[in-house]
Short mmCIF file of C-alpha atoms in Angstrom, two decimals:
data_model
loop_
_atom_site.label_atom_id
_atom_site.label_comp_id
_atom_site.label_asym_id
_atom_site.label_seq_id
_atom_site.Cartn_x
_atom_site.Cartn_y
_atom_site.Cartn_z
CA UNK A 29 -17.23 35.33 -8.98
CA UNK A 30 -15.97 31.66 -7.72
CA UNK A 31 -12.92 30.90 -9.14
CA UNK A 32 -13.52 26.84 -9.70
CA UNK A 33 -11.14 25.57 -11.93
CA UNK A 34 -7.38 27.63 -12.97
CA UNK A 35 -4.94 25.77 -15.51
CA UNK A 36 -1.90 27.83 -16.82
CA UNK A 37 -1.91 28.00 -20.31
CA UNK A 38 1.30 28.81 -21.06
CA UNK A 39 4.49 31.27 -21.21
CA UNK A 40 4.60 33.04 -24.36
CA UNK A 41 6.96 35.34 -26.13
CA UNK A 42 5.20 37.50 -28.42
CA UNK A 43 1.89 38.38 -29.75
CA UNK A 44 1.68 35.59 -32.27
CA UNK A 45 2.01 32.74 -30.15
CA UNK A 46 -0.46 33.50 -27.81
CA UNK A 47 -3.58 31.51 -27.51
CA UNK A 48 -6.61 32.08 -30.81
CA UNK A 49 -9.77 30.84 -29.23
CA UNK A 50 -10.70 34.73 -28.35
CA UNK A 51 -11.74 34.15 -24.74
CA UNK A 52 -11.61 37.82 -23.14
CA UNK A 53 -8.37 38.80 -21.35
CA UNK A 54 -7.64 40.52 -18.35
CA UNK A 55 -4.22 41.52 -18.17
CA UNK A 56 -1.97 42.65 -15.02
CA UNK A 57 0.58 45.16 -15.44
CA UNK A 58 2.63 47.54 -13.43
CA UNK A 59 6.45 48.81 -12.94
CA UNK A 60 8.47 46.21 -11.32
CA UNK A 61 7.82 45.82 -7.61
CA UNK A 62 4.47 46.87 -7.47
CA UNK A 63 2.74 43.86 -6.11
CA UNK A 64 1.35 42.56 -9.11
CA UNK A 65 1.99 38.40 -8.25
CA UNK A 66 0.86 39.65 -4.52
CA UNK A 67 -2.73 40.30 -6.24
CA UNK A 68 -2.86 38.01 -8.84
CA UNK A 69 -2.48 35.21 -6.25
CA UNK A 70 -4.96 36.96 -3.91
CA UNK A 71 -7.27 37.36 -6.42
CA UNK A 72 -7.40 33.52 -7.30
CA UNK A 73 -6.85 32.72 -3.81
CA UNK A 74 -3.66 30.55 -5.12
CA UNK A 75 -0.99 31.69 -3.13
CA UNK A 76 1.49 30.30 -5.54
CA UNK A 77 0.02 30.65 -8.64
CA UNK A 78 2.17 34.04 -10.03
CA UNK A 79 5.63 33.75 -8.37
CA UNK A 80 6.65 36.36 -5.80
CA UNK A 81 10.01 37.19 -5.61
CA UNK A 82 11.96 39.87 -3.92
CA UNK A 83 13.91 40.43 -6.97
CA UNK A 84 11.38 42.93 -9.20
CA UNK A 85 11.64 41.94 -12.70
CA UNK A 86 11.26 38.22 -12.96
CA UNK A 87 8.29 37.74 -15.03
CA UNK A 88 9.92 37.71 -18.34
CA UNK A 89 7.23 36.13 -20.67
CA UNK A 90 3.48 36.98 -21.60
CA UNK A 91 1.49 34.17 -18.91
CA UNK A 92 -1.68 33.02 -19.62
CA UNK A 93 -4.13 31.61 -16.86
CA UNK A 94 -7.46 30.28 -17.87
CA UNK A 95 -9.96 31.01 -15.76
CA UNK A 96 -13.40 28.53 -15.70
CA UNK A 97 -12.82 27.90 -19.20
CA UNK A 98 -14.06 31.74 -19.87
CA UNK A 99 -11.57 33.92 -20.05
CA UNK A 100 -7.88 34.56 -19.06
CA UNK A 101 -6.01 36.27 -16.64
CA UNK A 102 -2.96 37.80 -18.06
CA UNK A 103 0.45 38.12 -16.31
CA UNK A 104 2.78 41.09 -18.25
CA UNK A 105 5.95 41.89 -17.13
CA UNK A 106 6.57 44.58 -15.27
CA UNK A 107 7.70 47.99 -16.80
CA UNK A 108 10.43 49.99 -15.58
CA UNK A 109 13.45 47.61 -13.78
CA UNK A 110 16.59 49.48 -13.98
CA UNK A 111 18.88 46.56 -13.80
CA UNK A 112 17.60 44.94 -16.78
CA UNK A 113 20.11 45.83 -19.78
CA UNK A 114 18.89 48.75 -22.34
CA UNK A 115 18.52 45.42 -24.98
CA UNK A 116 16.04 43.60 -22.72
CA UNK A 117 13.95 46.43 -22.09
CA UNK A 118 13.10 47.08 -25.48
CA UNK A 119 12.46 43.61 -25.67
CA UNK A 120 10.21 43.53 -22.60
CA UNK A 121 8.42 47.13 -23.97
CA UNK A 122 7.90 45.61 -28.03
CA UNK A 123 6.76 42.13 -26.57
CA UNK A 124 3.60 44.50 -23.83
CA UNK A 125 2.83 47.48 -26.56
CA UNK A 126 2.28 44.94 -29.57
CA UNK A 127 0.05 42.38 -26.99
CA UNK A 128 -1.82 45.87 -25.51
CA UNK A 129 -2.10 47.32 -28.69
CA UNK A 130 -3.16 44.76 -30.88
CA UNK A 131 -4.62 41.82 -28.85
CA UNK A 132 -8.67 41.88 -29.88
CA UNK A 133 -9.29 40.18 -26.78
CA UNK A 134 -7.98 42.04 -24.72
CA UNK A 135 -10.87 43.15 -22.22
CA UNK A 136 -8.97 45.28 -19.59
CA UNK A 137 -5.69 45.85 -19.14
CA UNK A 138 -5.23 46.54 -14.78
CA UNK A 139 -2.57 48.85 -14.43
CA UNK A 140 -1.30 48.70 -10.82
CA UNK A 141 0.42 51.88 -8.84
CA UNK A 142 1.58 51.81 -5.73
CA UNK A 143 -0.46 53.81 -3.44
CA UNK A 144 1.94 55.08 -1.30
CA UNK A 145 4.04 57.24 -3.24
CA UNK A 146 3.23 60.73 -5.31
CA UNK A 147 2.79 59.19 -9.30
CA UNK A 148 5.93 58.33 -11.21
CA UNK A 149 6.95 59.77 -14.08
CA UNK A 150 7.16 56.05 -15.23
CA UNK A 151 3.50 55.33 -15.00
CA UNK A 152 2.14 58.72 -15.95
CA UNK A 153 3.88 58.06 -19.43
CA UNK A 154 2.87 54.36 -19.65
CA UNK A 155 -1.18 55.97 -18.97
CA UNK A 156 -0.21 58.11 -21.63
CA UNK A 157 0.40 55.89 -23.93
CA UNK A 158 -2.53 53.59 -23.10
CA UNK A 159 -4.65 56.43 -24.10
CA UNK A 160 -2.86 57.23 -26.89
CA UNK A 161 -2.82 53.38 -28.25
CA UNK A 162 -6.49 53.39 -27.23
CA UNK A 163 -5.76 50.41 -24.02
CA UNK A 164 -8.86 49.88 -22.33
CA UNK A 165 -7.55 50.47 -19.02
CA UNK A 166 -8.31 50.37 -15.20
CA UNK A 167 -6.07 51.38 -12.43
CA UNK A 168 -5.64 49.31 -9.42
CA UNK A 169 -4.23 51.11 -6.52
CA UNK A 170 -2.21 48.73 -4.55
CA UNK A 171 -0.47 48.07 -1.11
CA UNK A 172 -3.43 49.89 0.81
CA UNK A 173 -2.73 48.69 3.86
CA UNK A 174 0.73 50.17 4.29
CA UNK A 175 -1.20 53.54 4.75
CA UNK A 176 -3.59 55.35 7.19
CA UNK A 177 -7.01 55.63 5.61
CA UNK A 178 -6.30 59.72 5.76
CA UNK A 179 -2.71 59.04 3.66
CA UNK A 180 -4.38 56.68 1.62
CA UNK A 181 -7.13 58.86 -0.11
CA UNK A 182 -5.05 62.28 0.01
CA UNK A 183 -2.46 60.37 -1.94
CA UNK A 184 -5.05 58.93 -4.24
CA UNK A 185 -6.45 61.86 -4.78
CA UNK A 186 -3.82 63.81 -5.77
CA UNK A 187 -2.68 60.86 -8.24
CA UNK A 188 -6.19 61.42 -10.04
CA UNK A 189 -5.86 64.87 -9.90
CA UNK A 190 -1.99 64.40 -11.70
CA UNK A 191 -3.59 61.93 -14.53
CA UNK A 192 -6.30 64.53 -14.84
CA UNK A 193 -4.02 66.76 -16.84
CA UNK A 194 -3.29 64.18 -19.29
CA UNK A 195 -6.77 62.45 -19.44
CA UNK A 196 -10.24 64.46 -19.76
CA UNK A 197 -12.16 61.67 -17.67
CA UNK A 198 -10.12 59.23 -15.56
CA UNK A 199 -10.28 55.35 -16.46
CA UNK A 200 -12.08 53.03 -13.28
CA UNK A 201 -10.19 52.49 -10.61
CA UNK A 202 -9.90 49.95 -7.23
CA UNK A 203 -8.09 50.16 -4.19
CA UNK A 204 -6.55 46.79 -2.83
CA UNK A 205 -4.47 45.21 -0.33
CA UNK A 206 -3.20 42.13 -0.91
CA UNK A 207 -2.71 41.37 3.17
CA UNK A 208 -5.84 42.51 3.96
CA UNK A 209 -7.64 41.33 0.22
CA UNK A 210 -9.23 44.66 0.00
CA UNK A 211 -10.70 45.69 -3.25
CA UNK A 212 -11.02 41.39 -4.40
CA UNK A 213 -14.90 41.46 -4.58
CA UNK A 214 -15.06 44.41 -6.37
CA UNK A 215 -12.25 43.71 -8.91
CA UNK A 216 -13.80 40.09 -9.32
CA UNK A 217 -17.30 41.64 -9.38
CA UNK A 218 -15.97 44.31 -12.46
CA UNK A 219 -14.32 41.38 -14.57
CA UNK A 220 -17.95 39.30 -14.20
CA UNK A 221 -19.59 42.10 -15.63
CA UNK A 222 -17.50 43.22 -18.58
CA UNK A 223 -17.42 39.45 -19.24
CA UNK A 224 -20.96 39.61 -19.42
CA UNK A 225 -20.71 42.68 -21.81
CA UNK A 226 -18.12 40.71 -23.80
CA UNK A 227 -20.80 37.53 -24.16
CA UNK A 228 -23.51 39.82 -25.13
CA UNK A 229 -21.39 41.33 -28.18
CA UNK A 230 -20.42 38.39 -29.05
CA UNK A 231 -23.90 37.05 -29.48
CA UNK A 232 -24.90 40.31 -31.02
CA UNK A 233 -23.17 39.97 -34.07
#
């Protein structure tokens, strides 16, 4: 996929102000820190195009990206920032369940872990819920580089092997880097076809 032609859309707060015309979404979302604006910007090869910071917790708002007047790329804050007050997070968590849970465009939603580190109670219970709240989900496994290709799989594996006790088959998954832009084909090649899938349903009914 050739990414010719990216306009932001907007910042929104909620569910109801987001954008009607029903182009599929792919949304980004991961706890705080995770790399998500590393990927989305090396995934649209705009280096400025989700803001990096080295404060965690700065995407506040629901962003929308069109992509080649298809579909949208999704920016959701991340989960999990500790310095956030208790009020704010339970803004930040109403404002992502309601858009996950009810959005009917919502193709995939990328949940991002950090590959180097045994899984987090914070993401195994955010999974859970996706499959609870019936998500469609796919887990991107970032920061790849930081790790030996030995560390990299044994800790991979045992994450799938921790999810497995929650989930009877595990949702796709990718491996990436954003230094090295590992796993960008095949993430780009994955939202072309469900796109495709998406078109075809569309003109099915």
């Amino acid at each position: 996929m050739t990414m010719t032609d990216i306009e932001f859309k907007g910042s929104f707060p909620n569910l109801k102000s987001c954008p009607a015309d029903e182009k599929p979404e792919f949304a980004f979302i991961g706890r705080s820190n995770v790399g998500k604006s590393s990927l989305i910007n090396m995934l649209t090869n705009r280096k400025g195009l989700a803001k990096v910071s080295v404060t965690p917790g700065k995407t506040q708002l629901l962003n929308f990206f069109e992509i080649n007047g298809k579909w949208y790329l999704v920016d959701l804050p991340g989960y999990g920032y500790a310095r956030q007050s208790k009020e704010k997070r339970a803004t930040f968590s109403t404002m992502i369940r309601s858009y996950l849970a009810q959005r009917n465009s919502l193709a995939v939603a990328f949940v991002l872990i950090d590959s180097r580190h045994p899984l987090q109670k914070i993401d195994r219970e955010f999974l859970q819920w996706c499959g609870t709240a019936q998500v469609p989900v796919s887990i991107v496994f970032t920061k790849a580089d930081k790790l030996s290709q030995l560390q990299l799989q044994s800790n991979i594996s045992a994450i799938q092997q921790a999810l497995l006790q929650d989930w009877e088959a595990l949702p796709d998954f990718f491996i990436s880097s954003s230094e090295s832009r590992q796993g960008r084909e095949e993430i780009l090649l994955y939202i072309q076809r469900v796109i495709d899938v998406y078109s075809n349903s569309l003109q099915d009914v």
